[in-house]
């Protein structure tokens, strides 16, 4: 039984006699029970017809509407004996009944069309959101239909708030969700899901329906860059809000004319929300940039840390692309040892998004084995929000390094022991010459918390440093023509240079370690 009340009767009569489809009648009666829209249109139509011909005697008397029997009878008559055409052409009056009509005439095709498209793209998902974009001119037809109903509502002294009328889009989705669910098997079509299927409908036959609005509200229709037509949904809605009923009715019939065709799905797009993945990487190679290195459009170095890590991940998640970020970065000739450097990646439009712990470990192994240049640990799926933890307070974090230092003057073991006693040495670092092209010129203060020296031979020693993040180590060692002060040359009173540099630890406690 349809949940209709006595007060709905005149509206049902009015719309049916104008040739409106059964589902649109339900919309204007503000029926919110989704199942009512899902049942076959012809059944709904039968019920509606039975409802209006049924004498008022045995209908729930919840309405405040005072019956006018003679009028009621007169209206019933027109419906009891409808022109054949109307009876046959259920979905007619409006394009919104047209969407209803898409629902009747081409519904089978639409839902299997959607299902086929989704299947062909090979996504792994168990819920999906269906988003529908209906032609803008539908708003005009809906408005026309509303004026038709409004007239009736006024005359009968009924109460109907336009906001309570169910939107075509909603009703259409209610119908479609069930059908698509059926087509796709175990997938639930829901209102919130990371996987979205967007269907755009067009209806060429009625495309010019909104053109008259351009005259009544020229301001509403301004050309915008990436839209082919000025008649966007937003613009049409705005113009309809401005136009008076009288003016509208001068230009557009109410009720609207019956269209002869249905809306057709023009474009079906699938999009899965980004998945975020994090971990820590080691880099064991002194000729590997962190990101692709391109100078004047020409590629230097055949690979990069991000590409070596991303390739197996992209293929496992079957994603369209990625954004890589990390907690700081190392130079092309610097190794990253110890527990590695935290990194995170946004995977764009992944076709697969769920991995078990075992599968993640497997993926980590694949990365580890794909080259001897990088290794990854603590690989895990994280939330977008958690990613910001990596960048949080980055400046305050500490890093430890080992540098192989050359001295011009010959040194003895005792010459470098004083280094071990230096604590919290504050440096003034003018932006290094080598990064001036990408960083603004400034003097930055950085702190070296502690150092230790390990003698190698008369011209070499290993210098261990624990520093504030962002300290330029190479510049501290060679002085950068006095741009970093104090520097190691000054401390040792001889020229020094850096031959090798390793990052030993990046003290950021994110992402959390994954126990082996
Ligand atoms: C109204 O219909 C119900 C069943 O739908 C029935 O039980 C009841 O007797 C009817 N009342 C009148 C006044 O006909
Ligand atoms: C009922 O409708 C008839 C015909 O439309 C009209 O003449 C009559 O005045 C109406 N009666 C009431 C009480 O509204
Ligand atoms: C991620 O990458 C895409 C294209 O690759 C880009 O459009 C987007 O702005 C990037 N997002 C972030 C947060 O960097
Ligand atoms: C990958 O390499 C890292 C660093 O050596 C190691 O900690 C991790 O256990 C390895 N993971 C797998 C699955 O091989």
XYZ file of C-alpha atoms and ligand atoms in Angstrom:
572
model
C 0.000 0.000 0.000
C 1.256 3.454 -0.879
C 1.508 5.757 2.117
C -0.841 8.365 0.694
C -3.219 10.537 2.611
C -6.521 12.067 1.732
C -4.888 15.443 1.146
C -2.692 13.902 -1.552
C -5.658 12.928 -3.638
C -6.106 16.160 -5.584
C -2.395 16.271 -6.341
C -2.388 12.693 -7.566
C -5.392 13.427 -9.701
C -3.955 16.585 -11.094
C -0.626 15.011 -12.021
C -2.004 11.796 -13.418
C -4.471 13.624 -15.579
C -1.612 15.733 -16.909
C 0.201 12.525 -17.841
C 2.861 12.502 -15.150
C 4.607 9.242 -14.410
C 3.740 7.327 -11.280
C 7.078 7.881 -9.582
C 6.891 11.620 -10.040
C 3.429 11.566 -8.514
C 4.966 9.949 -5.452
C 7.630 12.639 -5.380
C 5.084 15.419 -5.311
C 3.210 13.605 -2.572
C 6.463 13.680 -0.606
C 6.599 9.915 -0.261
C 9.906 9.045 1.353
C 9.557 5.287 1.383
C 12.193 4.119 -1.066
C 10.498 0.799 -1.747
C 7.540 2.665 -3.217
C 9.807 3.977 -5.949
C 11.403 0.623 -6.550
C 8.234 -1.233 -7.333
C 7.264 -1.555 -10.973
C 5.826 1.668 -12.376
C 2.718 0.000 -13.753
C 1.896 -1.397 -10.303
C 2.335 1.999 -8.736
C 0.130 3.487 -11.396
C -2.581 0.917 -10.702
C -2.407 1.723 -7.016
C -2.573 5.440 -7.668
C -5.577 5.019 -9.875
C -7.276 2.844 -7.305
C -6.479 5.443 -4.664
C -8.138 8.324 -6.456
C -11.195 6.404 -7.515
C -11.684 4.962 -4.055
C -14.370 6.970 -2.282
C -13.147 9.007 0.600
C -15.198 7.010 3.108
C -12.487 4.548 3.975
C -9.290 6.525 3.766
C -7.433 7.538 6.862
C -8.914 10.879 7.798
C -5.690 12.475 8.776
C -6.033 15.371 6.423
C -7.330 18.767 7.376
C -8.576 19.188 3.859
C -12.324 19.632 3.658
C -13.787 17.487 1.035
C -15.762 18.924 -1.779
C -17.518 15.874 -3.049
C -18.827 17.284 -6.252
C -15.392 18.502 -7.300
C -13.811 15.270 -6.267
C -16.234 13.301 -8.362
C -15.644 15.523 -11.333
C -11.899 14.994 -11.106
C -12.229 11.280 -10.623
C -14.154 11.073 -13.797
C -11.396 12.546 -15.886
C -9.035 10.031 -14.470
C -11.318 7.069 -14.696
C -11.513 7.635 -18.365
C -8.090 8.824 -19.397
C -7.118 9.271 -23.009
C -5.419 6.097 -24.187
C -2.231 7.922 -24.936
C -1.803 8.993 -21.372
C -2.471 5.617 -19.966
C 0.157 4.101 -22.178
C 2.747 6.803 -21.910
C 3.293 6.646 -18.237
C 6.452 8.635 -18.120
C 5.584 11.714 -19.938
C 4.749 14.960 -18.389
C 8.118 16.105 -17.279
C 11.678 15.321 -17.863
C 11.695 14.496 -14.240
C 9.062 12.015 -15.029
C 11.466 11.562 -17.874
C 14.136 10.543 -15.453
C 11.355 8.394 -14.216
C 11.021 7.469 -17.810
C 14.692 6.729 -18.012
C 13.770 4.605 -15.091
C 11.104 2.777 -17.027
C 12.114 2.783 -20.610
C 15.842 2.434 -20.400
C 16.323 1.493 -16.811
C 17.398 -2.019 -17.585
C 19.956 -0.673 -19.996
C 21.168 2.050 -17.662
C 21.778 -0.214 -14.718
C 23.519 -2.879 -16.748
C 25.423 -0.167 -18.590
C 26.648 1.158 -15.260
C 27.427 -2.325 -13.991
C 29.316 -3.236 -17.174
C 31.382 -0.064 -17.058
C 32.262 -0.594 -13.426
C 33.140 -4.243 -13.977
C 35.302 -3.439 -16.979
C 37.451 -1.124 -14.872
C 38.249 -3.930 -12.531
C 37.953 -2.169 -9.203
C 37.928 -4.144 -5.968
C 35.217 -2.750 -3.714
C 32.247 -3.838 -1.694
C 30.325 -0.615 -1.420
C 29.797 2.209 -3.855
C 28.145 5.585 -4.070
C 26.098 6.327 -7.126
C 26.120 9.976 -8.048
C 23.841 11.203 -10.758
C 24.039 14.322 -12.819
C 20.790 15.145 -14.584
C 20.378 17.658 -17.391
C 20.010 21.250 -16.193
C 16.782 21.800 -18.130
C 15.147 19.303 -15.832
C 14.953 22.094 -13.262
C 12.829 24.089 -15.676
C 10.460 21.203 -16.194
C 10.373 20.545 -12.477
C 9.550 24.203 -11.885
C 6.762 24.085 -14.442
C 5.368 20.987 -12.819
C 5.614 22.580 -9.391
C 3.621 25.622 -10.564
C 0.997 23.253 -11.882
C 0.763 21.529 -8.524
C 0.980 24.787 -6.624
C -2.086 26.088 -8.386
C -4.007 23.065 -7.262
C -2.649 23.324 -3.755
C -3.776 26.943 -3.546
C -7.217 26.281 -4.928
C -7.797 23.429 -2.542
C -6.298 25.230 0.409
C -3.784 22.447 0.916
C -0.394 22.716 2.488
C 2.635 21.591 0.497
C 6.135 22.852 1.001
C 8.289 22.704 -2.081
C 11.233 21.582 0.016
C 9.312 18.466 0.970
C 8.913 17.376 -2.623
C 11.377 14.571 -3.232
C 14.032 15.600 -5.727
C 14.177 13.722 -9.012
C 17.757 12.858 -8.335
C 16.920 11.274 -4.996
C 14.040 9.255 -6.356
C 16.106 8.206 -9.319
C 18.912 7.031 -7.085
C 16.510 5.079 -4.901
C 15.302 3.224 -7.938
C 18.736 2.794 -9.432
C 20.635 1.738 -6.338
C 18.660 -1.453 -5.958
C 18.996 -2.334 -9.606
C 22.722 -1.683 -9.766
C 23.236 -3.644 -6.566
C 21.464 -6.568 -8.178
C 23.578 -6.299 -11.316
C 26.848 -6.122 -9.444
C 26.196 -9.042 -7.165
C 27.547 -8.600 -3.660
C 28.160 -4.857 -3.890
C 26.050 -2.527 -1.762
C 25.134 0.818 -3.248
C 25.155 3.162 -0.273
C 25.243 6.862 0.469
C 28.815 6.964 1.744
C 31.673 4.982 0.295
C 35.217 5.661 -0.890
C 34.205 4.370 -4.308
C 32.040 6.621 -6.421
C 30.413 5.995 -9.745
C 29.173 9.126 -11.440
C 26.622 8.959 -14.225
C 25.887 11.965 -16.359
C 22.630 12.070 -18.275
C 21.732 14.206 -21.232
C 18.472 14.903 -22.979
C 19.074 16.671 -26.304
C 15.361 16.951 -27.086
C 14.736 19.431 -24.275
C 18.099 21.169 -24.284
C 16.666 24.487 -25.450
C 14.110 24.502 -22.602
C 16.247 26.758 -20.438
C 17.202 29.243 -23.122
C 14.375 31.688 -22.359
C 15.827 32.153 -18.882
C 18.842 33.913 -20.346
C 16.614 36.867 -21.196
C 14.946 37.052 -17.816
C 18.212 36.824 -15.942
C 21.216 37.700 -18.108
C 23.397 37.999 -14.990
C 22.839 34.372 -14.107
C 24.457 33.090 -17.273
C 28.061 34.171 -17.506
C 30.470 32.157 -19.605
C 32.828 30.137 -17.410
C 36.148 28.717 -18.437
C 35.759 24.982 -18.424
C 32.049 24.591 -19.068
C 30.801 24.079 -22.591
C 27.427 25.658 -21.900
C 26.415 28.658 -19.811
C 23.288 26.748 -18.828
C 24.772 25.019 -15.845
C 22.554 23.571 -13.196
C 23.562 26.263 -10.709
C 22.811 29.069 -13.146
C 19.435 27.639 -14.097
C 18.445 27.191 -10.453
C 19.465 30.784 -9.734
C 17.472 32.120 -12.676
C 14.424 30.109 -11.604
C 14.641 31.612 -8.137
C 14.541 35.083 -9.643
C 11.865 34.731 -12.279
C 8.272 35.472 -11.260
C 5.675 32.773 -11.761
C 3.755 34.956 -14.196
C 6.801 35.632 -16.287
C 7.737 31.966 -16.285
C 4.287 30.968 -17.429
C 4.483 33.435 -20.302
C 7.426 31.541 -21.704
C 6.919 27.982 -20.657
C 3.895 25.683 -20.555
C 2.607 24.372 -17.261
C 2.333 21.443 -17.068
C 5.300 20.868 -19.360
C 4.976 19.098 -22.675
C 5.514 15.408 -22.975
C 8.955 14.543 -24.276
C 9.223 11.732 -26.780
C 12.603 10.427 -25.716
C 14.359 9.438 -22.515
C 17.451 10.755 -20.889
C 20.545 8.839 -21.886
C 23.599 8.169 -19.766
C 26.401 9.938 -21.528
C 29.351 9.492 -19.317
C 30.064 7.025 -16.545
C 33.070 7.734 -14.389
C 34.540 5.652 -11.623
C 36.744 7.144 -8.965
C 38.154 5.634 -5.813
C 39.245 7.963 -3.054
C 42.982 8.209 -2.534
C 44.658 5.675 -0.305
C 47.604 6.806 1.793
C 50.551 4.614 2.509
C 53.544 5.260 4.726
C 56.807 3.647 5.710
C 60.515 4.287 6.151
C 63.152 3.851 3.527
C 66.852 3.175 3.473
C 68.964 4.307 0.577
C 72.230 2.459 0.038
C 73.461 4.152 -3.101
C 75.466 7.357 -3.659
C 74.107 8.020 -7.114
C 70.368 8.032 -6.588
C 68.273 11.200 -6.312
C 65.183 11.155 -4.118
C 62.886 12.327 -6.893
C 63.362 12.200 -10.679
C 66.177 14.553 -11.528
C 65.498 16.612 -14.598
C 67.665 19.495 -15.783
C 66.541 21.528 -18.782
C 64.029 18.872 -19.701
C 66.708 16.203 -19.673
C 66.682 13.290 -17.338
C 69.797 12.779 -15.159
C 70.208 9.473 -13.365
C 68.025 6.657 -14.507
C 66.010 6.216 -11.351
C 65.048 7.756 -8.021
C 64.055 6.681 -4.543
C 60.413 7.579 -5.108
C 60.203 5.675 -8.378
C 61.835 2.552 -6.963
C 59.403 2.565 -4.053
C 56.342 3.643 -6.036
C 56.500 1.195 -8.938
C 55.608 -1.981 -6.987
C 53.078 -0.072 -4.843
C 51.319 1.432 -7.860
C 51.016 -1.921 -9.519
C 49.734 -3.608 -6.338
C 47.113 -0.903 -5.705
C 46.532 -0.442 -9.423
C 46.547 3.311 -8.867
C 46.597 5.995 -11.555
C 49.368 8.028 -9.962
C 50.932 9.112 -6.705
C 52.256 11.987 -4.643
C 55.367 11.243 -2.650
C 56.475 13.133 0.418
C 59.036 12.481 3.103
C 60.425 13.840 6.300
C 63.199 15.906 4.738
C 65.348 14.620 1.905
C 68.907 13.568 1.279
C 71.220 14.633 -1.527
C 71.821 12.340 -4.447
C 75.211 11.209 -3.028
C 74.042 10.721 0.556
C 72.986 7.351 1.936
C 70.166 6.936 4.435
C 70.930 4.146 6.889
C 69.656 3.054 10.292
C 65.897 2.917 10.655
C 65.441 4.949 7.519
C 63.565 8.069 6.568
C 59.772 8.331 7.031
C 57.849 8.739 3.800
C 54.221 8.803 2.774
C 52.461 8.470 -0.542
C 49.037 9.411 -1.763
C 47.827 6.823 -4.261
C 45.423 8.354 -6.747
C 42.343 6.431 -7.834
C 43.492 3.026 -6.565
C 41.558 0.134 -8.092
C 42.407 -1.971 -5.089
C 42.555 -0.493 -1.614
C 42.652 -3.248 0.950
C 45.642 -5.320 1.899
C 46.151 -7.701 4.790
C 49.231 -7.467 7.000
C 50.685 -10.424 5.123
C 50.069 -8.774 1.761
C 51.702 -5.557 2.919
C 54.724 -7.530 4.043
C 54.813 -9.230 0.679
C 54.693 -5.848 -1.030
C 57.540 -4.637 1.158
C 59.565 -7.654 0.144
C 58.882 -6.979 -3.515
C 60.259 -3.443 -3.086
C 63.253 -4.744 -1.122
C 64.053 -7.257 -3.823
C 63.479 -5.000 -6.797
C 66.906 -3.371 -6.391
C 69.801 -3.185 -3.983
C 69.499 0.584 -3.774
C 66.503 0.994 -1.498
C 64.806 -0.976 1.274
C 61.518 -0.257 2.946
C 60.172 -1.054 6.404
C 57.031 -0.352 8.443
C 55.007 -0.155 5.238
C 51.360 0.477 6.153
C 48.132 2.074 5.043
C 47.450 5.286 6.974
C 44.774 7.951 7.011
C 45.102 11.289 5.279
C 45.059 12.973 8.699
C 47.862 10.793 10.055
C 50.092 11.899 7.197
C 50.371 15.359 8.681
C 52.082 13.828 11.724
C 55.125 13.338 9.547
C 55.500 17.048 8.883
C 54.513 18.113 12.396
C 57.299 19.897 14.221
C 59.749 18.747 11.600
C 62.100 21.614 12.412
C 62.415 20.573 16.060
C 63.250 16.967 15.253
C 66.831 15.768 15.351
C 68.864 13.854 12.812
C 72.135 12.059 13.171
C 74.801 11.829 10.503
C 78.235 10.377 9.835
C 80.565 12.349 7.576
C 83.931 11.247 6.227
C 86.091 14.353 6.538
C 89.357 15.211 4.777
C 91.792 17.653 6.374
C 94.435 19.593 4.475
C 96.824 19.659 7.414
C 97.982 16.323 8.768
C 96.196 15.443 12.008
C 96.984 13.322 15.043
C 94.343 11.483 17.062
C 94.575 14.102 19.828
C 93.914 16.978 17.405
C 90.288 15.974 17.011
C 89.279 14.791 20.480
C 88.113 18.284 21.489
C 85.260 17.831 19.020
C 83.649 15.281 21.345
C 83.182 17.962 23.988
C 81.331 20.466 21.815
C 77.665 20.647 22.784
C 74.773 22.658 21.351
C 76.789 24.645 18.882
C 74.621 27.240 17.157
C 75.399 27.857 13.482
C 74.430 30.789 11.287
C 73.875 29.300 7.866
C 73.439 31.546 4.897
C 71.483 29.702 2.226
C 74.078 27.423 0.588
C 75.249 28.397 -2.887
C 74.175 25.017 -4.245
C 70.530 25.475 -3.271
C 70.236 29.215 -3.884
C 68.338 28.553 -7.111
C 65.439 27.013 -5.208
C 65.572 28.516 -1.711
C 65.346 32.154 -0.750
C 68.445 33.833 0.536
C 68.349 33.925 4.325
C 70.449 33.287 7.355
C 69.088 30.302 9.292
C 70.146 29.375 12.775
C 70.631 25.686 13.368
C 71.963 23.769 16.351
C 74.445 20.924 16.387
C 73.546 19.164 19.622
C 76.630 16.981 19.827
C 79.533 15.610 17.792
C 82.078 12.814 17.956
C 85.254 12.201 15.973
C 86.768 8.856 14.959
C 90.326 9.011 13.630
C 91.031 7.181 10.343
C 94.451 8.413 9.165
C 96.515 11.601 9.081
C 94.143 13.288 6.662
C 90.802 11.573 7.372
C 88.379 11.097 10.214
C 84.728 10.210 10.676
C 82.605 12.939 12.192
C 79.375 11.925 13.873
C 76.785 14.696 14.341
C 73.457 14.983 16.067
C 71.741 18.076 14.741
C 68.514 19.945 14.483
C 66.643 19.000 11.337
C 67.435 21.289 8.435
C 71.108 21.770 9.265
C 73.289 21.825 6.165
C 76.046 19.332 7.084
C 78.212 19.692 3.992
C 78.358 23.454 4.476
C 79.249 23.076 8.138
C 82.230 20.903 7.139
C 83.664 22.931 4.237
C 82.359 26.339 5.349
C 80.705 27.292 2.041
C 83.118 30.215 1.560
C 82.383 31.454 5.038
C 78.625 31.368 4.532
C 78.248 28.932 7.446
C 79.711 30.152 10.725
C 81.224 28.675 12.739
C 82.392 25.806 10.529
C 84.728 22.862 10.862
C 87.601 24.623 9.038
C 87.558 27.312 11.718
C 87.341 24.788 14.549
C 90.273 22.711 13.197
C 92.208 25.688 11.836
C 92.743 23.992 8.466
C 90.801 23.457 5.286
C 88.415 20.523 5.571
C 86.151 18.890 3.054
C 83.442 16.291 3.161
C 84.002 13.105 1.139
C 80.986 11.035 2.137
C 77.836 11.599 4.125
C 75.356 9.160 5.615
C 72.118 9.884 7.415
C 72.160 7.559 10.427
C 68.743 8.369 11.815
C 65.768 10.614 11.293
C 64.203 10.970 14.725
C 60.561 11.224 13.722
C 58.371 8.693 15.539
C 56.007 8.229 12.638
C 54.877 5.967 11.067
C 54.574 3.546 13.996
C 56.834 0.507 13.731
C 55.297 -2.705 12.456
C 56.458 -5.656 14.523
C 58.092 -8.312 12.338
C -12.289 0.278 5.665
O -11.422 -0.748 5.208
C -11.014 -1.629 6.218
C -10.013 -2.624 5.625
O -9.132 -1.993 4.783
C -12.212 -2.332 6.804
O -11.812 -3.189 7.883
C -13.206 -1.314 7.294
O -14.383 -1.969 7.707
C -13.558 -0.320 6.198
N -14.442 0.724 6.730
C -15.461 1.212 6.040
C -16.196 2.293 6.704
O -15.772 0.757 4.950
C -17.424 22.497 -4.410
O -17.099 22.520 -5.785
C -18.110 23.041 -6.617
C -17.672 22.843 -8.062
O -16.301 23.155 -8.247
C -18.341 24.499 -6.221
O -19.399 25.047 -7.008
C -18.708 24.585 -4.755
O -18.841 25.919 -4.345
C -17.671 23.891 -3.891
N -18.107 23.812 -2.510
C -17.331 24.072 -1.479
C -17.931 23.929 -0.146
O -16.134 24.381 -1.603
C 48.772 14.999 -6.138
O 49.036 14.791 -7.481
C 48.055 15.246 -8.378
C 48.457 14.873 -9.781
O 49.491 13.982 -9.818
C 47.878 16.732 -8.202
O 46.862 17.185 -9.048
C 47.535 17.039 -6.759
O 47.460 18.421 -6.573
C 48.560 16.455 -5.830
N 48.105 16.637 -4.483
C 48.907 17.006 -3.492
C 48.276 17.123 -2.151
O 50.072 17.230 -3.677
C 62.901 -4.944 3.838
O 64.097 -4.340 4.213
C 64.105 -3.705 5.493
C 65.420 -2.991 5.677
O 66.485 -3.877 5.509
C 63.827 -4.746 6.571
O 63.775 -4.127 7.839
C 62.515 -5.398 6.282
O 62.273 -6.439 7.214
C 62.510 -5.977 4.884
N 61.171 -6.459 4.663
C 60.878 -7.538 3.971
C 59.487 -7.987 3.963
O 61.722 -8.152 3.359
